[in-house]
Coordinates of C-alpha atoms in Angstrom, one line a residue:
M586 CA -1.3 -5.5 -17.4
M587 CA 1.8 -5.4 -15.3
K588 CA 4.7 -7.7 -15.8
K589 CA 5.8 -10.1 -13.0
A590 CA 6.8 -8.0 -10.1
I591 CA 9.3 -8.8 -7.4
K592 CA 7.5 -10.5 -4.6
K593 CA 8.2 -10.4 -1.0
V594 CA 9.1 -13.7 0.6
T595 CA 8.9 -14.1 4.4
A596 CA 12.4 -14.7 5.7
V597 CA 13.2 -17.3 8.4
A598 CA 15.1 -15.5 11.1
L599 CA 18.3 -17.3 12.2
S600 CA 20.6 -16.6 15.1
L601 CA 24.1 -15.3 14.3
A602 CA 25.4 -17.9 16.6
M603 CA 24.3 -20.6 14.1
L604 CA 26.9 -19.2 11.6
G605 CA 29.8 -19.7 14.0
A606 CA 33.1 -18.1 13.1
V607 CA 32.2 -17.3 9.6
G608 CA 34.1 -14.0 9.0
A609 CA 37.3 -15.8 8.2
A610 CA 35.5 -18.4 6.1
A611 CA 33.9 -15.6 4.0
A612 CA 37.2 -14.1 3.4
A613 CA 38.4 -17.3 1.9
C614 CA 35.4 -17.7 -0.5
S615 CA 36.0 -19.2 -3.8
K616 CA 34.0 -20.2 -6.9
E617 CA 34.8 -22.3 -10.0
D618 CA 35.2 -19.4 -12.5
D619 CA 37.1 -16.3 -11.3
N620 CA 35.8 -14.4 -14.3
T621 CA 32.2 -14.8 -13.5
L622 CA 30.1 -12.5 -11.3
V623 CA 27.7 -14.8 -9.4
Y624 CA 24.4 -13.3 -8.3
W625 CA 21.9 -15.0 -6.1
C626 CA 18.3 -13.7 -6.0
F627 CA 14.9 -14.9 -4.8
D628 CA 12.6 -14.2 -7.7
S629 CA 12.7 -14.9 -11.4
A630 CA 11.8 -11.2 -12.1
M631 CA 15.3 -10.3 -10.8
K632 CA 16.8 -12.6 -13.4
D633 CA 14.6 -10.9 -16.0
Q634 CA 16.0 -7.6 -14.9
V635 CA 19.6 -8.6 -15.3
E636 CA 18.9 -10.1 -18.8
E637 CA 16.9 -7.1 -20.0
F638 CA 18.9 -4.2 -18.5
Y639 CA 22.4 -5.2 -17.4
P640 CA 25.3 -4.8 -19.9
S641 CA 26.2 -7.9 -21.9
E642 CA 29.2 -10.2 -21.3
E643 CA 30.9 -8.6 -24.4
E644 CA 30.5 -5.1 -22.9
L645 CA 31.6 -6.1 -19.4
G646 CA 34.4 -8.5 -20.2
Y647 CA 33.1 -11.1 -17.8
K648 CA 30.1 -13.3 -17.3
V649 CA 27.2 -12.6 -15.0
E650 CA 25.6 -15.8 -13.7
V651 CA 22.2 -15.5 -12.1
E652 CA 20.7 -18.2 -9.8
V653 CA 17.1 -17.9 -8.6
I654 CA 16.6 -19.5 -5.1
E655 CA 13.6 -19.4 -2.8
L656 CA 14.6 -17.0 0.0
S657 CA 14.4 -19.6 2.8
A658 CA 16.6 -22.0 0.8
L659 CA 18.8 -19.1 -0.2
Q660 CA 19.6 -18.3 3.4
T661 CA 20.4 -21.9 4.2
R662 CA 22.8 -22.1 1.2
L663 CA 24.3 -18.7 2.1
D664 CA 24.8 -19.8 5.7
N665 CA 26.5 -23.1 4.6
G666 CA 28.7 -21.2 2.2
L667 CA 29.8 -18.7 4.8
R668 CA 30.7 -21.5 7.2
T669 CA 33.0 -23.2 4.6
G670 CA 34.0 -20.2 2.5
T671 CA 33.1 -22.0 -0.6
N672 CA 30.3 -21.9 -3.2
L673 CA 29.4 -18.3 -2.4
P674 CA 27.9 -15.7 -4.7
D675 CA 29.5 -12.3 -5.2
V676 CA 26.2 -10.4 -4.9
V677 CA 23.1 -11.6 -3.0
A678 CA 19.6 -10.1 -3.0
L679 CA 18.0 -10.4 0.4
E680 CA 14.6 -9.3 1.7
A681 CA 14.5 -6.6 4.4
G682 CA 13.8 -9.1 7.2
A683 CA 16.9 -11.2 6.3
F684 CA 19.9 -9.1 5.5
K685 CA 20.4 -7.5 8.9
K686 CA 21.9 -10.7 10.5
Y687 CA 24.5 -10.8 7.7
M688 CA 25.2 -7.1 7.7
D689 CA 25.8 -6.9 11.5
G690 CA 27.7 -10.2 11.5
D691 CA 30.7 -8.8 9.5
L692 CA 29.7 -11.1 6.6
M693 CA 29.1 -8.5 3.9
E694 CA 31.5 -6.0 2.3
N695 CA 31.6 -2.4 3.5
L696 CA 30.0 -0.2 0.8
D697 CA 30.8 3.2 2.2
D698 CA 32.3 4.3 -1.1
L699 CA 28.8 4.0 -2.6
K700 CA 27.3 6.5 -0.2
E701 CA 27.6 9.2 -2.8
Y702 CA 24.7 7.5 -4.7
T703 CA 22.3 7.5 -1.7
G704 CA 21.2 11.1 -1.8
D705 CA 18.2 10.5 -4.1
M706 CA 17.2 7.3 -2.3
Y707 CA 14.4 7.0 0.2
D708 CA 15.9 7.7 3.6
Y709 CA 14.6 4.6 5.4
T710 CA 16.3 2.3 2.9
V711 CA 19.7 3.9 3.6
E712 CA 19.0 3.9 7.3
A713 CA 18.1 0.2 7.2
A714 CA 21.2 -0.6 5.2
T715 CA 23.5 1.1 7.7
G716 CA 25.1 -1.3 10.2
A717 CA 25.4 -0.8 14.0
D718 CA 29.0 0.3 13.2
G719 CA 27.8 3.2 11.0
H720 CA 29.0 1.7 7.7
L721 CA 26.8 1.1 4.6
Y722 CA 26.4 -2.6 3.7
A723 CA 23.6 -2.7 1.1
L724 CA 21.7 -0.7 -1.4
A725 CA 17.9 -1.2 -1.9
T726 CA 16.6 -1.4 -5.4
N727 CA 12.9 -1.0 -4.6
V728 CA 10.8 0.7 -2.0
T729 CA 7.9 -1.1 -0.4
P730 CA 5.5 1.1 1.6
V731 CA 2.3 -0.5 2.8
V732 CA -0.9 1.0 1.3
F733 CA -4.6 0.1 1.7
A734 CA -6.2 -1.2 -1.5
Y735 CA -10.0 -1.2 -1.8
K736 CA -12.7 -2.1 -4.2
R737 CA -14.2 1.0 -5.9
S738 CA -17.7 -0.5 -6.3
I739 CA -18.1 -1.1 -2.6
A740 CA -16.7 2.3 -1.8
E741 CA -19.3 3.9 -4.1
D742 CA -22.1 1.8 -2.5
V743 CA -21.2 2.6 1.1
F744 CA -19.4 6.0 1.0
G745 CA -21.0 7.5 -2.1
T746 CA -17.7 7.9 -3.9
D747 CA -14.7 5.8 -5.1
D748 CA -12.3 8.8 -5.2
P749 CA -9.1 7.9 -3.3
A750 CA -8.8 11.4 -1.8
E751 CA -12.3 11.2 -0.3
I752 CA -11.9 7.5 0.8
Q753 CA -8.6 8.4 2.5
K754 CA -10.6 10.7 4.9
H755 CA -12.5 7.6 6.1
F756 CA -9.3 5.7 6.8
D757 CA -6.7 8.3 7.8
T758 CA -6.5 7.2 11.4
W759 CA -7.1 3.9 13.2
E760 CA -10.2 5.4 14.9
H761 CA -11.6 6.3 11.5
F762 CA -10.6 2.8 10.2
I763 CA -12.7 1.2 12.9
D764 CA -15.6 3.6 12.4
S765 CA -15.5 2.8 8.7
A766 CA -15.3 -0.9 9.3
R767 CA -18.6 -0.7 11.3
T768 CA -20.2 1.3 8.5
L769 CA -19.2 -1.3 6.0
N770 CA -20.5 -4.0 8.2
E771 CA -23.9 -2.3 8.6
N772 CA -24.1 -2.3 4.8
G773 CA -23.3 -6.0 4.4
Y774 CA -19.5 -5.8 3.8
K775 CA -16.3 -6.8 5.7
I776 CA -13.4 -4.4 6.0
T777 CA -10.8 -7.1 5.4
S778 CA -10.6 -10.8 4.8
S779 CA -8.4 -11.4 7.9
Y780 CA -8.6 -9.2 11.0
M781 CA -4.8 -9.6 11.3
D782 CA -4.3 -8.2 7.8
M783 CA -3.6 -4.8 9.4
A784 CA -0.7 -6.2 11.4
K785 CA 1.8 -5.4 8.7
A786 CA 0.9 -1.7 8.9
F787 CA 1.7 -1.8 12.7
F788 CA 4.9 -3.8 12.5
G789 CA 6.3 -1.7 9.7
G790 CA 5.1 1.5 11.3
R791 CA 6.6 1.2 14.7
E792 CA 8.8 3.9 16.3
E793 CA 11.0 1.4 18.1
G794 CA 12.5 -1.9 16.8
W795 CA 12.2 -5.2 18.7
V796 CA 15.7 -5.1 20.1
D797 CA 17.6 -2.0 21.3
E798 CA 21.3 -1.3 21.2
N799 CA 21.7 -3.1 24.5
N800 CA 20.0 -6.2 23.2
N801 CA 16.9 -5.6 25.3
L802 CA 13.5 -6.6 24.0
V803 CA 11.4 -3.5 23.3
I804 CA 7.6 -3.7 22.6
D805 CA 6.5 -0.6 20.8
S806 CA 3.5 1.1 22.5
S807 CA 1.5 1.1 19.3
L808 CA 1.2 -2.7 19.6
T809 CA -0.2 -2.9 23.1
D810 CA -1.3 0.5 24.5
G811 CA -4.7 2.0 24.1
E812 CA -8.0 1.5 22.2
Y813 CA -6.3 1.7 18.8
S814 CA -3.3 -0.5 19.4
L815 CA -2.8 -3.6 17.2
M816 CA -4.1 -5.8 20.0
E817 CA -7.2 -3.8 20.7
I818 CA -8.0 -3.3 17.0
A819 CA -7.6 -7.0 16.4
K820 CA -10.0 -7.7 19.3
T821 CA -12.6 -5.2 18.0
L822 CA -12.5 -6.5 14.5
H823 CA -13.0 -10.1 15.8
T824 CA -15.5 -9.6 18.5
E825 CA -17.7 -7.3 16.4
N826 CA -17.4 -9.6 13.3
L827 CA -16.1 -6.7 11.2
S828 CA -13.7 -8.9 9.1
H829 CA -14.4 -12.1 7.2
E830 CA -12.4 -14.0 9.8
Q831 CA -10.1 -15.8 7.3
A832 CA -6.5 -16.7 7.9
E833 CA -4.0 -14.6 5.9
N834 CA -2.9 -16.2 2.7
S835 CA -5.5 -19.0 3.0
G836 CA -7.6 -20.1 0.0
T837 CA -10.5 -18.0 1.1
W838 CA -8.3 -15.0 1.8
Y839 CA -7.3 -15.1 -1.9
S840 CA -10.8 -15.8 -3.2
D841 CA -12.1 -12.8 -1.3
I842 CA -10.0 -10.7 -3.7
S843 CA -12.3 -11.5 -6.6
G844 CA -15.5 -11.6 -4.4
N845 CA -17.9 -8.9 -3.5
L846 CA -17.9 -9.2 0.3
V847 CA -14.5 -7.9 1.4
F848 CA -13.7 -4.2 1.0
G849 CA -9.9 -4.0 1.1
Y850 CA -6.4 -5.4 1.9
F851 CA -3.3 -3.9 3.4
Q852 CA -0.6 -4.5 0.9
A853 CA 3.0 -3.4 0.2
T854 CA 3.7 -2.1 -3.3
W855 CA 4.8 -5.5 -4.5
G856 CA 1.5 -7.1 -3.2
I857 CA -0.7 -5.1 -5.5
E858 CA 0.4 -7.2 -8.4
T859 CA 1.6 -10.4 -6.7
N860 CA -1.5 -10.9 -4.5
L861 CA -4.3 -8.7 -5.8
E862 CA -4.0 -8.5 -9.5
R863 CA -3.1 -12.2 -9.9
N864 CA -6.2 -13.2 -8.0
A865 CA -8.7 -10.6 -9.3
V866 CA -10.5 -13.2 -11.4
S867 CA -11.9 -16.2 -9.6
T868 CA -10.8 -19.7 -10.5
D869 CA -14.1 -20.4 -12.1
G870 CA -14.1 -17.1 -14.0
Q871 CA -17.4 -16.0 -12.4
N872 CA -16.1 -13.2 -10.3
N873 CA -13.8 -10.4 -11.6
T874 CA -12.6 -7.3 -9.7
Y875 CA -9.8 -6.4 -12.2
G876 CA -10.0 -2.6 -12.7
D877 CA -12.3 -2.2 -9.6
W878 CA -9.4 -1.3 -7.3
A879 CA -7.8 1.8 -6.0
I880 CA -5.2 2.6 -3.3
I881 CA -4.9 5.1 -0.5
Q882 CA -2.2 5.7 2.1
G883 CA -4.4 4.5 5.0
P884 CA -3.8 5.1 8.7
A885 CA -0.1 4.5 9.0
S886 CA 3.3 4.9 7.3
A887 CA 4.8 1.5 7.1
F888 CA 6.8 -0.9 5.0
D889 CA 6.7 -4.6 4.3
G890 CA 9.6 -6.4 2.5
G891 CA 12.0 -4.8 0.1
T892 CA 15.0 -6.0 -1.9
F893 CA 18.5 -5.1 -0.7
H894 CA 21.7 -6.0 -2.6
C895 CA 24.7 -7.0 -0.6
V896 CA 28.3 -7.9 -1.6
V897 CA 29.6 -11.0 0.1
K898 CA 32.8 -10.4 2.0
G899 CA 35.8 -11.9 0.4
T900 CA 34.7 -11.7 -3.2
N901 CA 37.4 -11.6 -5.8
M902 CA 35.3 -9.4 -8.0
L903 CA 34.7 -6.6 -5.5
E904 CA 34.6 -3.7 -8.0
Q905 CA 32.4 -5.6 -10.4
A906 CA 30.1 -6.5 -7.6
K907 CA 29.9 -2.9 -6.5
D908 CA 29.1 -1.9 -10.1
F909 CA 26.3 -4.4 -10.2
V910 CA 24.8 -3.2 -6.9
T911 CA 25.1 0.4 -8.0
F912 CA 23.5 -0.2 -11.3
F913 CA 20.3 -1.7 -9.9
S914 CA 19.8 1.2 -7.5
T915 CA 20.8 4.1 -9.7
D916 CA 20.5 3.4 -13.5
E917 CA 17.8 5.8 -14.7
T918 CA 16.8 3.8 -17.7
Y919 CA 16.3 0.6 -15.7
L920 CA 14.6 2.3 -12.7
K921 CA 12.1 4.3 -14.8
T922 CA 11.4 1.6 -17.4
W923 CA 10.9 -1.1 -14.8
A924 CA 8.7 1.1 -12.6
S925 CA 6.5 2.4 -15.4
E926 CA 6.0 -1.0 -17.0
N927 CA 5.3 -2.9 -13.7
N928 CA 3.9 -0.2 -11.4
D929 CA 6.8 -1.1 -9.1
F930 CA 8.2 1.6 -6.8
M931 CA 11.9 2.1 -7.2
N932 CA 14.5 3.7 -4.9
S933 CA 14.8 7.1 -6.6
K934 CA 12.9 10.0 -5.2
S935 CA 13.3 12.2 -8.3
L936 CA 12.3 9.5 -10.8
M937 CA 9.3 8.4 -8.8
Q938 CA 8.2 12.0 -8.6
E939 CA 8.4 12.2 -12.4
L940 CA 6.2 9.2 -12.6
A941 CA 3.7 10.7 -10.1
E942 CA 3.5 13.9 -12.3
D943 CA 3.0 11.9 -15.5
T944 CA -0.6 12.5 -16.5
E945 CA -0.5 9.8 -19.1
L946 CA 0.6 7.1 -16.7
S947 CA -2.1 5.0 -15.1
S948 CA -2.8 1.5 -13.9
E949 CA -5.5 -0.4 -15.6
F950 CA -5.9 -2.7 -12.6
L951 CA -6.3 0.3 -10.3
G952 CA -9.1 1.7 -12.4
G953 CA -6.9 4.3 -14.1
Q954 CA -5.2 5.6 -11.0
N955 CA -1.6 6.7 -11.1
P956 CA -0.3 5.0 -7.9
Y957 CA 2.9 6.9 -7.5
S958 CA 1.7 9.9 -5.5
I959 CA 0.2 7.5 -2.9
Y960 CA 3.4 5.4 -2.8
I961 CA 5.5 8.6 -2.3
A962 CA 3.3 9.8 0.6
A963 CA 3.3 6.4 2.2
A964 CA 7.1 6.2 2.0
E965 CA 8.0 9.6 3.4
N966 CA 7.8 8.8 7.1
I967 CA 8.9 5.2 7.2
N968 CA 11.4 4.5 10.0
G969 CA 14.2 2.2 8.7
S970 CA 15.9 2.0 12.1
I971 CA 13.4 -0.5 13.4
I972 CA 14.6 -3.3 11.2
T973 CA 16.4 -6.1 13.1
Q974 CA 17.6 -9.6 12.3
Y975 CA 14.9 -10.9 14.6
D976 CA 11.9 -9.3 12.9
S977 CA 10.4 -12.3 11.0
T978 CA 10.2 -14.6 14.0
I979 CA 9.2 -12.0 16.6
N980 CA 6.5 -10.5 14.3
G981 CA 5.1 -14.0 13.9
S982 CA 5.1 -14.8 17.6
F983 CA 3.5 -11.5 18.5
K984 CA 0.7 -12.1 15.9
T985 CA 0.1 -15.4 17.5
W986 CA -0.5 -13.9 20.9
A987 CA -2.4 -10.9 19.6
T988 CA -4.7 -13.4 17.8
N989 CA -5.1 -15.4 21.1
Y990 CA -6.0 -12.2 22.9
A991 CA -8.5 -11.2 20.2
E992 CA -10.2 -14.6 20.5
G993 CA -10.0 -14.8 24.3
I994 CA -7.8 -18.0 24.3
E995 CA -6.8 -19.3 27.7
G996 CA -3.6 -17.6 28.9
A997 CA -4.3 -14.5 26.8
E998 CA -7.4 -13.1 28.5
S999 CA -5.8 -9.7 28.9
V1000 CA -3.2 -7.7 27.1
E1001 CA -0.8 -8.2 30.0
S1002 CA -1.2 -12.0 30.1
A1003 CA -0.9 -12.3 26.3
V1004 CA 2.3 -10.2 26.4
A1005 CA 3.7 -12.3 29.2
E1006 CA 3.1 -15.5 27.2
F1007 CA 4.7 -13.8 24.2
K1008 CA 7.8 -13.0 26.2
N1009 CA 8.0 -16.6 27.5
A1010 CA 7.8 -17.9 24.0
L1011 CA 10.7 -15.7 22.9
K1012 CA 12.8 -16.8 25.9
N1013 CA 12.7 -20.3 24.5
I1014 CA 13.9 -19.1 21.1
Y1015 CA 16.5 -16.3 21.9
Q1016 CA 19.1 -16.6 24.6
D1017 CA 20.9 -13.5 23.3
I1018 CA 18.0 -11.1 23.9
N1019 CA 17.4 -9.6 27.4
I1020 CA 13.7 -10.3 28.0
A1021 CA 12.3 -8.8 31.3

């Protein structure tokens, strides 16, 4: 059984303009106790990590105060603090979709002197944490590639095997994904609970980010072009009734995890525990898929979420803050222990390779599978340059119009008309993006 894993929380994208002239305010930040390192995070597991692994006050010579705040509320408090220069943390944990606006807004400390520690980190996390000015502004503590989790019993029934290596052959491309969805449907199963479940694999696997260096909107071709684009796959899944037609994160979406109808879910590493394991037993106790799961890389290299530690500009405990950030991205005891006890995937290539080669390490939930070789393969080709401060909002808007296209809603009868409506919606939100 895995301990509580760090969960991904969807960030609410905010415009830098909302923060106003915050650079000077951040430089003037203050807190009540100058001998206390204040750390804001968005999950209680992060507090557990500090209490379990970080040196004590006696060893450090100063206090570490941890406050757990839901990510949407955390950003509001951080924005307010940056405006006034008061009540700010020294270190803040931010999800991948949130930290870019602070990093590129000159609101976080330059961490270039920590670059020496990045050699063993996954490339996309370093790329993502590097600002437009080329400086390093954060270190990631975990790595969150998207994988495809499936039920072994259904795989055995339909494909004659539950072996991940063999099942991967049925899902290694989007063409094979659709073919396999049809095969599952012919045998009375649905490929996923929601037909938009696969969107995270597309959004996190693009070659181009939503906004380029000239602030122009860019729509990656994988989303719109061809039979196996996000939009066309969504339409195929819907019109051929290949999914269970449930909304993501709805009650039925969760109950399908313990049921025997839906084959699989696209999930980031954190979602294996947070979403699947926690919901493997139905609320009435009648259905139980615990131990009936396995994971494969699936048709794309993508990511979803991730925890990045930033140091707030103007902190009076700069060196202590850097030590804190460094510890949670490099300390071998912490990284290896937390990963092996939680099946979490941490930001150290060498240590994760060790775990992948550990023949005694396995996940009971995943039917005895060691997940690390799959995680490593899924993380190798992720493109960190696509992350922008706009991702959460734009991803959501695109999903809306892709859904409208899939379902033939008025105004979205074609890919072209749906994209046009998507662009119009963005024009009403962002005046700083050039939308042709």
